[in-house]
Short mmCIF file of N, CA and C in Angstrom, two decimals:
data_model
loop_
_atom_site.label_atom_id
_atom_site.label_comp_id
_atom_site.label_asym_id
_atom_site.label_seq_id
_atom_site.Cartn_x
_atom_site.Cartn_y
_atom_site.Cartn_z
N MET A 22 4.27 -10.92 -41.37
CA MET A 22 4.94 -10.22 -40.29
C MET A 22 4.09 -8.97 -39.73
N LEU A 23 3.79 -8.31 -41.12
CA LEU A 23 2.67 -6.77 -40.40
C LEU A 23 1.56 -7.60 -40.23
N HIS A 24 0.96 -8.37 -40.69
CA HIS A 24 -0.31 -8.93 -39.79
C HIS A 24 -0.14 -9.37 -38.53
N LYS A 25 1.07 -10.21 -38.03
CA LYS A 25 1.12 -10.41 -36.70
C LYS A 25 1.14 -9.38 -35.97
N LEU A 26 2.28 -8.21 -36.27
CA LEU A 26 2.48 -6.70 -35.59
C LEU A 26 1.10 -6.26 -35.19
N LYS A 27 -0.01 -6.46 -36.45
CA LYS A 27 -1.19 -5.88 -36.03
C LYS A 27 -2.01 -6.47 -35.09
N SER A 28 -1.96 -7.74 -35.15
CA SER A 28 -2.51 -8.34 -34.34
C SER A 28 -2.09 -8.21 -32.88
N LEU A 29 -0.96 -7.78 -32.60
CA LEU A 29 -0.37 -7.73 -31.48
C LEU A 29 -0.46 -6.66 -31.03
N GLY A 30 -0.80 -5.67 -31.70
CA GLY A 30 -1.02 -4.02 -31.54
C GLY A 30 -2.59 -4.15 -30.96
N SER A 31 -3.25 -4.54 -31.48
CA SER A 31 -4.78 -5.13 -31.31
C SER A 31 -5.10 -5.63 -30.21
N GLU A 32 -4.25 -6.69 -29.94
CA GLU A 32 -4.05 -7.52 -28.51
C GLU A 32 -3.59 -6.46 -27.01
N PHE A 33 -2.54 -5.64 -27.73
CA PHE A 33 -2.02 -4.68 -26.49
C PHE A 33 -2.93 -3.79 -26.16
N LYS A 34 -3.69 -3.11 -27.18
CA LYS A 34 -4.85 -1.92 -26.89
C LYS A 34 -6.07 -2.57 -26.33
N THR A 35 -6.27 -4.06 -26.27
CA THR A 35 -7.40 -4.72 -25.43
C THR A 35 -7.05 -4.71 -24.31
N PHE A 36 -5.86 -5.27 -23.81
CA PHE A 36 -5.33 -5.57 -22.86
C PHE A 36 -5.38 -3.99 -22.12
N ALA A 37 -4.53 -2.82 -22.59
CA ALA A 37 -4.48 -1.70 -21.89
C ALA A 37 -5.79 -0.98 -21.55
N ILE A 38 -6.63 -1.11 -22.31
CA ILE A 38 -8.29 -0.49 -22.24
C ILE A 38 -8.88 -1.00 -21.27
N ARG A 39 -8.75 -2.37 -21.18
CA ARG A 39 -9.39 -3.35 -20.00
C ARG A 39 -9.64 -2.71 -18.59
N GLY A 40 -10.77 -2.83 -18.29
CA GLY A 40 -10.93 -2.10 -16.81
C GLY A 40 -10.08 -2.11 -15.75
N SER A 41 -9.39 -3.44 -15.83
CA SER A 41 -8.92 -3.68 -14.62
C SER A 41 -7.37 -3.00 -14.44
N VAL A 42 -7.03 -2.52 -15.55
CA VAL A 42 -5.41 -2.12 -16.12
C VAL A 42 -5.99 -1.07 -15.31
N ILE A 43 -6.63 -0.36 -15.88
CA ILE A 43 -6.87 1.08 -15.68
C ILE A 43 -7.33 1.35 -14.42
N ASP A 44 -7.98 0.74 -13.59
CA ASP A 44 -8.10 0.62 -12.20
C ASP A 44 -6.54 0.30 -11.70
N MET A 45 -6.19 -0.39 -11.88
CA MET A 45 -4.67 -0.60 -11.24
C MET A 45 -3.86 0.56 -11.48
N SER A 46 -4.17 1.60 -12.72
CA SER A 46 -3.03 2.72 -12.76
C SER A 46 -3.56 3.29 -11.89
N VAL A 47 -4.76 3.82 -11.78
CA VAL A 47 -5.53 4.63 -11.10
C VAL A 47 -5.10 4.37 -9.43
N GLY A 48 -5.08 3.09 -9.04
CA GLY A 48 -4.56 2.61 -7.78
C GLY A 48 -3.07 3.22 -7.30
N ILE A 49 -2.14 2.71 -8.19
CA ILE A 49 -0.84 3.31 -8.12
C ILE A 49 -0.79 4.65 -7.68
N VAL A 50 -1.39 5.30 -8.71
CA VAL A 50 -1.20 7.17 -8.57
C VAL A 50 -1.82 7.48 -7.53
N ILE A 51 -3.06 6.93 -6.82
CA ILE A 51 -3.71 7.39 -5.67
C ILE A 51 -2.55 6.59 -4.58
N GLY A 52 -1.97 5.40 -4.62
CA GLY A 52 -1.20 5.20 -3.68
C GLY A 52 0.13 6.08 -3.28
N ALA A 53 0.56 6.63 -4.42
CA ALA A 53 1.79 7.21 -4.49
C ALA A 53 1.40 8.44 -3.78
N ALA A 54 0.26 8.93 -3.87
CA ALA A 54 -0.25 10.00 -3.54
C ALA A 54 -0.42 9.94 -1.74
N PHE A 55 -0.70 8.86 -1.72
CA PHE A 55 -1.28 8.67 -0.31
C PHE A 55 -0.17 8.20 0.83
N THR A 56 0.85 7.74 0.09
CA THR A 56 2.21 7.57 0.78
C THR A 56 2.58 8.75 0.93
N LYS A 57 3.07 9.83 0.03
CA LYS A 57 3.68 11.24 0.67
C LYS A 57 2.77 11.45 1.63
N ILE A 58 1.25 11.16 1.98
CA ILE A 58 0.55 12.12 2.84
C ILE A 58 1.22 11.58 3.93
N VAL A 59 1.23 9.92 4.25
CA VAL A 59 1.61 9.19 5.39
C VAL A 59 2.93 9.34 5.40
N ASP A 60 3.92 9.90 4.87
CA ASP A 60 5.21 10.23 5.18
C ASP A 60 5.18 11.32 5.83
N SER A 61 4.47 12.09 5.30
CA SER A 61 4.55 13.59 5.75
C SER A 61 3.70 13.53 7.31
N PHE A 62 2.71 12.60 7.57
CA PHE A 62 2.09 12.64 9.05
C PHE A 62 3.02 12.10 10.01
N VAL A 63 3.92 11.15 9.26
CA VAL A 63 4.84 10.67 10.55
C VAL A 63 6.15 11.37 10.48
N SER A 64 6.46 12.06 9.45
CA SER A 64 7.78 12.73 10.04
C SER A 64 7.55 13.89 10.68
N ASP A 65 6.12 14.73 10.07
CA ASP A 65 6.05 15.72 11.18
C ASP A 65 5.21 16.01 11.61
N ILE A 66 4.24 15.19 12.09
CA ILE A 66 3.17 15.33 13.01
C ILE A 66 3.17 14.21 13.92
N LEU A 67 3.35 12.80 13.82
CA LEU A 67 3.31 12.24 14.59
C LEU A 67 5.05 12.09 15.65
N MET A 68 6.34 11.72 14.77
CA MET A 68 7.30 11.71 15.58
C MET A 68 7.58 12.82 16.32
N PRO A 69 7.21 14.08 15.80
CA PRO A 69 8.00 15.33 16.81
C PRO A 69 7.30 15.15 18.08
N PRO A 70 6.01 14.98 18.18
CA PRO A 70 5.48 14.87 19.83
C PRO A 70 5.96 13.53 20.72
N LEU A 71 6.36 12.52 19.89
CA LEU A 71 6.93 10.99 20.58
C LEU A 71 8.11 11.29 20.71
N GLY A 72 8.98 12.19 19.96
CA GLY A 72 10.27 12.04 19.99
C GLY A 72 10.48 13.03 21.53
N TRP A 73 9.58 14.11 21.63
CA TRP A 73 9.56 15.22 22.63
C TRP A 73 9.15 14.39 24.06
N VAL A 74 8.42 13.47 23.75
CA VAL A 74 8.00 12.74 25.11
C VAL A 74 9.21 11.95 25.55
N MET A 75 10.01 11.28 24.49
CA MET A 75 11.03 10.25 24.51
C MET A 75 12.20 11.22 25.13
N GLY A 76 12.28 12.47 25.60
CA GLY A 76 13.48 13.53 25.88
C GLY A 76 13.98 13.93 24.70
N LYS A 77 13.12 14.67 23.96
CA LYS A 77 13.55 15.36 22.73
C LYS A 77 14.56 14.87 21.83
N VAL A 78 14.21 13.57 21.58
CA VAL A 78 14.78 12.69 20.24
C VAL A 78 14.08 13.01 19.00
N ASP A 79 15.24 13.03 17.95
CA ASP A 79 14.72 13.29 16.67
C ASP A 79 15.12 11.79 16.19
N PHE A 80 14.05 11.15 15.63
CA PHE A 80 14.28 9.74 15.15
C PHE A 80 15.04 10.08 14.12
N SER A 81 14.62 10.77 13.04
CA SER A 81 15.32 10.58 11.74
C SER A 81 17.19 10.98 11.96
N ASN A 82 17.58 11.43 13.13
CA ASN A 82 18.84 11.52 13.50
C ASN A 82 19.38 10.85 14.27
N LEU A 83 18.93 9.54 14.39
CA LEU A 83 19.46 8.11 15.06
C LEU A 83 19.87 7.62 14.05
N TYR A 84 21.22 7.22 14.50
CA TYR A 84 22.50 6.45 13.64
C TYR A 84 23.55 5.95 14.63
N LEU A 85 24.26 5.15 13.89
CA LEU A 85 25.46 4.45 14.11
C LEU A 85 26.20 4.67 13.30
N THR A 86 27.61 5.19 13.91
CA THR A 86 28.75 5.30 12.96
C THR A 86 29.44 3.92 12.80
N LEU A 87 29.94 3.34 11.95
CA LEU A 87 30.74 2.41 11.90
C LEU A 87 32.28 2.65 12.08
N PRO A 88 33.06 1.88 12.57
CA PRO A 88 34.30 2.51 12.80
C PRO A 88 35.05 2.07 11.67
N VAL A 89 36.06 3.29 11.28
CA VAL A 89 36.87 3.19 10.05
C VAL A 89 38.29 3.24 11.10
N ASN A 90 39.08 2.02 10.32
CA ASN A 90 40.76 1.83 11.33
C ASN A 90 40.54 1.71 12.67
N GLY A 91 39.70 1.09 13.32
CA GLY A 91 39.45 0.51 14.46
C GLY A 91 38.50 2.06 15.49
N LYS A 92 38.69 2.87 14.69
CA LYS A 92 38.25 4.26 15.38
C LYS A 92 36.59 4.65 15.33
N ILE A 93 35.99 5.00 16.23
CA ILE A 93 34.56 5.35 15.92
C ILE A 93 34.56 6.80 16.37
N ILE A 94 34.35 7.83 15.24
CA ILE A 94 34.03 9.21 15.63
C ILE A 94 32.98 9.40 15.55
N ASN A 95 32.45 10.41 16.80
CA ASN A 95 31.15 10.97 16.96
C ASN A 95 31.07 11.79 16.29
N TYR A 96 30.08 12.19 15.55
CA TYR A 96 29.73 13.55 14.75
C TYR A 96 28.24 13.93 15.57
N PRO A 97 28.27 15.54 15.55
CA PRO A 97 27.02 15.93 16.05
C PRO A 97 25.71 15.65 15.54
N SER A 98 25.41 15.34 14.15
CA SER A 98 24.51 15.01 13.44
C SER A 98 24.54 13.78 12.26
N LEU A 99 23.40 13.55 11.97
CA LEU A 99 23.70 12.39 10.93
C LEU A 99 23.88 13.41 9.76
N GLU A 100 23.44 14.31 9.09
CA GLU A 100 23.97 15.51 8.43
C GLU A 100 25.72 15.42 8.29
N ALA A 101 26.11 15.97 9.46
CA ALA A 101 27.25 16.04 9.32
C ALA A 101 28.27 14.65 9.38
N ALA A 102 27.85 13.57 9.59
CA ALA A 102 28.31 12.45 9.38
C ALA A 102 28.26 11.89 7.76
N LYS A 103 27.30 12.51 7.10
CA LYS A 103 27.18 12.13 5.76
C LYS A 103 28.29 13.11 5.12
N THR A 104 28.03 14.53 5.56
CA THR A 104 28.86 15.29 4.87
C THR A 104 30.43 14.81 5.03
N ALA A 105 30.93 14.42 5.76
CA ALA A 105 32.36 13.68 6.52
C ALA A 105 32.75 12.43 5.71
N GLY A 106 31.59 11.85 5.20
CA GLY A 106 31.67 10.57 4.27
C GLY A 106 31.79 9.41 4.97
N ALA A 107 31.36 9.39 6.37
CA ALA A 107 31.17 8.36 7.18
C ALA A 107 30.24 7.27 7.12
N VAL A 108 30.54 5.99 7.21
CA VAL A 108 29.44 4.84 6.99
C VAL A 108 28.85 4.93 8.21
N THR A 109 27.32 5.16 8.14
CA THR A 109 26.25 5.03 9.26
C THR A 109 25.25 3.69 8.61
N ILE A 110 24.72 3.88 9.89
CA ILE A 110 23.47 2.64 10.28
C ILE A 110 22.57 3.73 10.28
N ASN A 111 21.34 4.19 9.70
CA ASN A 111 20.45 5.07 10.14
C ASN A 111 19.27 4.18 10.39
N TYR A 112 19.22 3.87 11.49
CA TYR A 112 18.22 2.94 12.30
C TYR A 112 17.00 3.62 12.47
N GLY A 113 16.92 5.48 12.90
CA GLY A 113 15.75 6.25 13.00
C GLY A 113 15.08 6.03 11.63
N VAL A 114 15.90 6.48 10.57
CA VAL A 114 14.95 6.71 9.38
C VAL A 114 14.14 5.47 9.40
N PHE A 115 14.82 4.01 9.57
CA PHE A 115 14.05 2.97 9.48
C PHE A 115 12.98 2.84 10.51
N ILE A 116 12.96 3.49 11.54
CA ILE A 116 11.67 3.63 12.75
C ILE A 116 10.83 4.07 11.95
N ASN A 117 11.29 5.45 11.46
CA ASN A 117 10.19 6.38 10.84
C ASN A 117 9.41 5.42 9.55
N ALA A 118 10.01 4.64 8.81
CA ALA A 118 9.44 3.83 7.72
C ALA A 118 8.95 2.99 8.17
N CYS A 119 9.08 2.37 9.37
CA CYS A 119 8.27 1.28 9.68
C CYS A 119 7.00 1.71 10.07
N ILE A 120 7.00 2.74 10.99
CA ILE A 120 5.86 3.44 11.79
C ILE A 120 4.93 4.06 10.25
N GLY A 121 5.54 4.67 9.22
CA GLY A 121 4.54 4.79 7.95
C GLY A 121 4.26 3.68 7.61
N PHE A 122 4.70 2.57 7.42
CA PHE A 122 4.02 1.68 7.03
C PHE A 122 3.21 0.96 7.38
N THR A 123 2.91 0.88 8.89
CA THR A 123 2.25 0.74 9.82
C THR A 123 0.88 1.26 9.74
N ILE A 124 0.92 2.43 9.61
CA ILE A 124 -0.49 3.37 9.36
C ILE A 124 -0.69 3.23 8.10
N THR A 125 0.07 3.27 6.79
CA THR A 125 -0.61 3.00 5.60
C THR A 125 -1.68 1.59 5.59
N ALA A 126 -0.45 0.38 6.11
CA ALA A 126 -1.34 -0.84 6.44
C ALA A 126 -2.70 -0.62 7.02
N PHE A 127 -2.79 -0.06 7.92
CA PHE A 127 -3.87 0.11 8.66
C PHE A 127 -4.82 1.00 8.25
N ALA A 128 -4.41 1.96 7.42
CA ALA A 128 -5.74 2.59 6.65
C ALA A 128 -5.73 1.78 5.43
N VAL A 129 -5.17 1.08 4.66
CA VAL A 129 -5.73 0.14 3.64
C VAL A 129 -6.43 -0.76 4.17
N PHE A 130 -6.09 -1.44 5.48
CA PHE A 130 -7.12 -2.22 5.95
C PHE A 130 -8.63 -1.73 6.24
N LEU A 131 -8.56 -0.68 6.49
CA LEU A 131 -9.74 0.30 6.76
C LEU A 131 -10.55 0.23 5.68
N LEU A 132 -9.98 0.67 4.84
CA LEU A 132 -10.43 0.95 3.43
C LEU A 132 -11.14 -0.39 2.99
N ILE A 133 -10.69 -1.15 3.03
CA ILE A 133 -10.82 -2.83 2.34
C ILE A 133 -12.04 -3.34 3.09
N LYS A 134 -11.77 -3.40 4.38
CA LYS A 134 -12.73 -3.37 5.39
C LYS A 134 -14.41 -2.79 5.30
N SER A 135 -14.09 -1.45 4.91
CA SER A 135 -15.48 -0.66 4.52
C SER A 135 -15.96 -1.32 3.30
N ILE A 136 -14.97 -1.51 2.21
CA ILE A 136 -15.42 -1.72 0.76
C ILE A 136 -16.19 -3.20 1.07
N ASN A 137 -15.71 -4.09 1.71
CA ASN A 137 -16.16 -5.60 1.70
C ASN A 137 -17.76 -5.36 2.52
N LYS A 138 -17.88 -4.60 3.68
CA LYS A 138 -18.98 -4.01 4.18
C LYS A 138 -20.12 -3.82 3.30
N LEU A 139 -19.52 -2.75 2.32
CA LEU A 139 -20.68 -2.25 1.47
C LEU A 139 -21.14 -3.16 0.14
N ARG A 140 -19.91 -4.08 0.10
CA ARG A 140 -20.39 -5.01 -0.98
C ARG A 140 -21.23 -6.08 -0.12
N PHE A 141 -21.13 -6.25 0.97
CA PHE A 141 -21.97 -7.46 1.63
C PHE A 141 -23.36 -6.81 1.77
N ASN A 142 -23.54 -5.55 2.34
CA ASN A 142 -24.63 -5.09 2.09
C ASN A 142 -25.49 -4.82 1.02
N ALA A 143 -24.60 -4.70 -0.06
CA ALA A 143 -25.25 -4.39 -1.68
C ALA A 143 -25.70 -6.21 -2.28
N ALA A 144 -25.05 -7.17 -1.65
CA ALA A 144 -25.07 -8.32 -1.86
C ALA A 144 -26.50 -8.95 -1.02
N LYS A 145 -26.54 -8.41 0.07
CA LYS A 145 -27.69 -8.87 0.82
C LYS A 145 -29.03 -8.53 0.52
N GLU A 146 -28.88 -7.01 -0.25
CA GLU A 146 -29.90 -6.52 -0.49
C GLU A 146 -30.53 -7.15 -1.67
N THR A 147 -29.69 -7.55 -2.31
CA THR A 147 -29.83 -8.24 -3.94
C THR A 147 -30.52 -9.61 -3.78
N SER A 148 -29.72 -10.10 -2.48
CA SER A 148 -30.55 -11.62 -2.09
C SER A 148 -32.01 -11.44 -1.47
N ASP A 149 -32.01 -10.34 -0.77
CA ASP A 149 -33.37 -10.10 -0.08
C ASP A 149 -34.35 -10.16 -1.06
N ALA A 150 -34.08 -9.37 -2.11
CA ALA A 150 -35.25 -9.38 -3.19
C ALA A 150 -35.78 -10.52 -3.77
N GLY A 151 -35.26 -11.68 -3.61
CA GLY A 151 -35.33 -12.87 -4.48
C GLY A 151 -34.71 -13.14 -5.72
N ASP A 152 -33.78 -12.49 -5.78
CA ASP A 152 -32.81 -12.36 -7.09
C ASP A 152 -31.97 -14.31 -6.87
N VAL A 153 -32.74 -14.89 -7.88
CA VAL A 153 -32.36 -16.32 -7.82
C VAL A 153 -31.11 -16.61 -8.78
N LYS A 154 -30.94 -15.54 -9.68
CA LYS A 154 -29.75 -15.42 -10.71
C LYS A 154 -28.39 -15.36 -10.22
N ASN A 155 -28.06 -14.53 -9.23
CA ASN A 155 -27.10 -14.47 -8.12
C ASN A 155 -26.72 -15.03 -7.27
N LYS A 156 -25.77 -15.28 -6.71
CA LYS A 156 -25.36 -15.49 -5.38
C LYS A 156 -24.20 -14.97 -4.84
N THR A 157 -24.02 -14.76 -3.44
CA THR A 157 -23.03 -14.01 -2.90
C THR A 157 -21.61 -14.83 -3.05
N CYS A 158 -20.57 -14.06 -2.84
CA CYS A 158 -19.19 -14.83 -2.77
C CYS A 158 -18.68 -14.90 -1.58
N PRO A 159 -18.39 -16.09 -0.95
CA PRO A 159 -18.06 -16.18 0.37
C PRO A 159 -16.91 -15.51 0.88
N TYR A 160 -16.14 -15.13 -0.18
CA TYR A 160 -14.77 -14.49 0.33
C TYR A 160 -14.98 -13.02 0.10
N CYS A 161 -15.58 -12.48 -0.80
CA CYS A 161 -15.63 -10.91 -0.80
C CYS A 161 -16.79 -10.27 -1.07
N PHE A 162 -18.12 -11.36 -0.87
CA PHE A 162 -19.49 -10.89 -0.59
C PHE A 162 -20.01 -10.13 -1.64
N SER A 163 -19.40 -10.20 -2.83
CA SER A 163 -20.00 -9.57 -4.05
C SER A 163 -21.16 -10.50 -4.77
N SER A 164 -21.96 -9.89 -5.44
CA SER A 164 -22.93 -10.38 -6.08
C SER A 164 -22.73 -11.10 -7.34
N ILE A 165 -22.60 -12.23 -7.67
CA ILE A 165 -22.09 -13.02 -8.75
C ILE A 165 -23.10 -13.94 -9.28
N ASP A 166 -23.11 -14.39 -10.33
CA ASP A 166 -24.09 -15.10 -11.09
C ASP A 166 -24.09 -16.31 -10.51
N ILE A 167 -25.36 -16.94 -10.61
CA ILE A 167 -25.13 -18.24 -9.78
C ILE A 167 -24.52 -19.53 -10.46
N ARG A 168 -24.36 -19.35 -11.91
CA ARG A 168 -23.42 -20.34 -12.68
C ARG A 168 -21.95 -20.36 -12.43
N ALA A 169 -21.36 -19.14 -11.85
CA ALA A 169 -20.21 -18.61 -11.93
C ALA A 169 -19.31 -19.86 -10.88
N LYS A 170 -18.05 -20.51 -11.50
CA LYS A 170 -17.03 -21.09 -10.58
C LYS A 170 -16.31 -20.23 -9.89
N LYS A 171 -16.07 -19.14 -10.46
CA LYS A 171 -14.52 -18.20 -10.07
C LYS A 171 -15.54 -16.82 -9.98
N CYS A 172 -15.15 -16.29 -8.70
CA CYS A 172 -15.37 -14.98 -8.59
C CYS A 172 -14.91 -13.71 -9.24
N PRO A 173 -15.78 -13.04 -10.12
CA PRO A 173 -14.93 -12.14 -10.96
C PRO A 173 -14.44 -10.52 -10.17
N PHE A 174 -14.60 -10.66 -9.15
CA PHE A 174 -14.35 -9.49 -8.27
C PHE A 174 -12.68 -10.07 -7.48
N CYS A 175 -12.82 -11.11 -6.71
CA CYS A 175 -11.56 -11.30 -5.96
C CYS A 175 -11.06 -12.92 -6.73
N THR A 176 -11.49 -13.42 -7.81
CA THR A 176 -11.10 -14.40 -8.33
C THR A 176 -10.82 -15.59 -7.20
N SER A 177 -11.46 -16.07 -6.48
CA SER A 177 -12.00 -17.12 -5.61
C SER A 177 -12.40 -18.14 -6.25
N ASP A 178 -12.14 -19.14 -6.18
CA ASP A 178 -13.23 -20.40 -6.49
C ASP A 178 -14.29 -20.14 -5.90
N VAL A 179 -15.39 -20.15 -6.19
CA VAL A 179 -17.03 -20.61 -5.37
C VAL A 179 -17.53 -21.70 -5.99
#
């Protein structure tokens, strides 16, 4: 039993120290920080002028109040509706989240595109040098061993 536990601990240590796990952890932390930046950009920089152009609308304050006992009570703000305990559909907050997602997705797209371009250029330089031990992955353009059946970078079959 103790031997199995030691083996499991050793296996976990190998897994946790592996480069891809550490890279993934760093990516998650950076992604969380980037999300805060994008959220601030959307709510503090992008949405105020957009709301002003659309007639001084604060998107984060757009909501629908659901009727209680057949009556709809109009509140002056979302905060007032929440304080009163009203049931609301906060579609303005959803609009902000959609815009934030779009900006984040576009930024990630640009990042991946630039990384792929760098990898392609590096692979092209390697292949131009007459390197017969490597080939270029047709999916991520990484330089991989000519004997490889699967790309170690994007895990595609080659």
